[in-house]
Coordinates of C-alpha atoms in Angstrom, one line a residue:
M693 CA -101.0 163.9 147.1
K694 CA -99.0 161.1 145.6
S695 CA -99.9 157.5 146.5
V696 CA -98.1 154.2 145.9
R697 CA -99.9 151.0 145.2
A698 CA -98.7 147.5 146.0
E699 CA -100.5 144.3 145.0
A700 CA -99.9 140.7 146.1
T701 CA -101.6 137.3 146.2
I702 CA -101.9 135.8 149.7
D703 CA -100.3 132.4 149.5
E704 CA -99.0 129.8 151.9
R705 CA -95.3 130.5 151.3
S706 CA -95.7 134.2 151.9
M707 CA -97.7 133.8 155.0
V708 CA -95.3 131.3 156.5
N709 CA -92.5 133.7 155.7
A710 CA -94.4 136.4 157.6
W711 CA -94.9 134.1 160.6
N712 CA -91.2 133.3 160.7
W713 CA -90.2 136.9 160.6
H714 CA -92.8 137.7 163.3
H715 CA -91.1 135.1 165.5
E716 CA -87.7 136.5 164.6
S717 CA -88.8 139.8 165.9
L718 CA -89.2 138.5 169.5
P719 CA -86.4 139.5 171.9
R720 CA -83.3 137.3 171.5
W721 CA -83.5 135.9 175.1
R722 CA -87.1 134.7 174.4
R723 CA -86.0 132.9 171.2
L724 CA -83.1 131.2 172.9
L725 CA -84.6 130.4 176.3
F726 CA -86.9 127.7 175.2
P727 CA -84.4 125.6 173.2
V728 CA -81.9 125.8 176.1
L729 CA -84.5 124.7 178.6
V730 CA -85.5 121.8 176.3
A731 CA -81.8 120.7 175.8
L732 CA -81.4 120.7 179.6
H733 CA -84.6 118.6 179.8
V734 CA -83.2 116.0 177.4
L735 CA -79.9 115.9 179.4
V736 CA -81.9 115.3 182.6
A737 CA -83.8 112.5 180.8
L738 CA -80.5 110.9 179.7
W739 CA -79.1 111.2 183.2
L740 CA -82.3 109.6 184.6
M741 CA -81.8 106.6 182.2
E742 CA -78.3 106.0 183.7
V743 CA -79.3 106.4 187.4
V744 CA -80.2 103.1 189.0
Y745 CA -83.7 103.1 190.4
E746 CA -86.9 101.0 190.0
F747 CA -89.2 103.1 187.8
K748 CA -87.4 103.8 184.5
G749 CA -90.7 104.9 182.8
I750 CA -90.3 108.5 184.0
S751 CA -87.0 108.8 182.1
V752 CA -88.7 107.8 178.9
F753 CA -91.5 110.2 179.5
V754 CA -89.1 113.0 180.2
L755 CA -87.1 112.1 177.0
V756 CA -90.3 112.1 174.9
A757 CA -91.4 115.4 176.4
G758 CA -88.0 116.9 175.5
Y759 CA -88.2 115.7 171.9
V760 CA -91.7 117.2 171.6
G761 CA -90.2 120.5 173.0
L762 CA -87.4 120.4 170.5
M763 CA -89.9 119.9 167.6
L764 CA -92.5 122.4 168.9
R765 CA -91.6 125.2 166.5
R766 CA -91.9 122.8 163.6
Y767 CA -95.2 121.5 164.8
Q768 CA -96.5 125.1 165.2
E769 CA -95.4 125.9 161.6
I770 CA -97.3 122.8 160.3
F771 CA -100.5 123.9 162.1
F772 CA -100.0 127.4 160.9
R773 CA -99.7 126.2 157.3
R774 CA -102.9 124.3 157.7
S775 CA -104.7 127.3 159.1
V776 CA -103.4 129.6 156.2
R777 CA -105.1 127.3 153.7
K778 CA -108.4 127.7 155.6
M779 CA -108.3 131.5 155.7
P780 CA -110.9 133.3 153.6
I781 CA -108.2 135.5 152.0
Y782 CA -106.1 132.5 150.9
K783 CA -105.3 132.8 147.2
K784 CA -106.9 136.2 147.0
T785 CA -105.2 139.4 145.9
G786 CA -104.6 142.1 148.4
V787 CA -104.1 145.8 147.5
W788 CA -102.1 148.2 149.7
T789 CA -102.3 151.9 148.8
F790 CA -99.8 154.1 150.7
T791 CA -100.3 157.8 151.2
K792 CA -98.4 160.0 153.6
G793 CA -99.0 158.7 157.1
R794 CA -101.7 156.2 156.0
V795 CA -102.2 152.9 154.3
H796 CA -105.4 151.6 152.8
I797 CA -105.5 147.8 152.8
D798 CA -108.0 145.9 150.7
L799 CA -107.8 142.1 151.3
A800 CA -110.4 140.2 149.4
G801 CA -113.0 142.9 149.9
K802 CA -112.2 143.5 153.6
I803 CA -111.0 147.1 153.7
S804 CA -108.9 148.6 156.5
K805 CA -107.6 152.1 156.7
V806 CA -104.6 152.3 159.0
N807 CA -103.2 155.5 160.4
M808 CA -99.4 155.0 160.7
G809 CA -99.3 157.0 164.0
K810 CA -101.7 154.5 165.6
L811 CA -99.5 151.4 164.8
D812 CA -97.5 149.8 167.6
H813 CA -94.6 149.5 165.1
I814 CA -93.6 148.4 161.6
S815 CA -90.9 145.7 161.0
I816 CA -89.1 146.1 157.7
T817 CA -87.5 142.7 156.7
P818 CA -85.7 141.6 153.5
D819 CA -88.8 139.6 152.5
G820 CA -91.6 142.0 153.4
W821 CA -93.1 144.4 155.9
L822 CA -95.0 143.6 159.1
F823 CA -97.5 146.2 160.2
Y824 CA -98.3 145.8 163.9
P825 CA -101.6 147.5 165.0
K826 CA -101.1 145.6 168.4
K827 CA -98.2 143.7 169.9
N828 CA -98.9 140.3 168.3
V829 CA -101.3 141.2 165.5
Y830 CA -99.8 142.0 162.2
Y831 CA -100.5 142.6 158.5
W832 CA -98.0 141.2 156.0
L833 CA -96.9 142.9 152.8
P834 CA -94.3 141.0 150.8
V835 CA -91.7 143.0 149.0
N836 CA -92.6 141.5 145.6
A837 CA -96.0 143.3 145.9
F838 CA -94.3 146.5 144.6
N839 CA -93.7 147.0 140.9
S840 CA -90.2 148.4 141.5
T841 CA -87.7 149.2 144.2
E842 CA -88.3 152.9 143.6
E843 CA -92.0 152.5 144.6
R844 CA -91.0 150.5 147.6
E845 CA -88.5 153.2 148.8
V846 CA -91.2 155.9 148.2
A847 CA -93.7 153.9 150.3
K848 CA -91.0 153.3 153.0
A849 CA -90.4 157.1 153.1
M850 CA -94.1 157.7 153.5
I851 CA -94.5 155.4 156.4
K852 CA -91.2 156.3 158.0
V853 CA -92.4 159.8 158.7
A854 CA -95.4 158.7 160.7
A855 CA -94.6 155.4 162.4
T856 CA -92.1 153.7 164.7
W857 CA -90.3 151.1 162.7
V858 CA -87.6 148.6 163.0
E859 CA -85.4 147.2 160.2
Q860 CA -84.5 143.5 160.4
S861 CA -81.8 141.8 158.3

């Protein structure tokens, strides 16, 4: 049985890329709901500043809370970057070996054997592949881990047979 091997170093840029694609895979309404609610929050704060009443401090509080809400995604990314640098697999090389219906993952000595039929789904993105054993738990494989596009297509064909997958652009 033919197998395909992919090898990549786990670095901050790659992991943040995976995190961003993971959040892009959320349903569109969930991605848009929070910014719309925060924008409405800021509009209410501005309106409260114009209304004549005694306690103006609440409008400032509402405005600051709206700003924090608008910046929340950026704050989450900053904290995620910090946590990536503390991971035991940071700056280590990971090896993925694909066979028909299975992938063998070796990340810094931590070995996982994943049966593609047991995965929740696989998200194929332009920058890499997200393997989801559970809804919000994923393994990230950057596309530059493969030696060639032919190897990547062979690996994609191997996993496509056995798993539910979604292609994102």
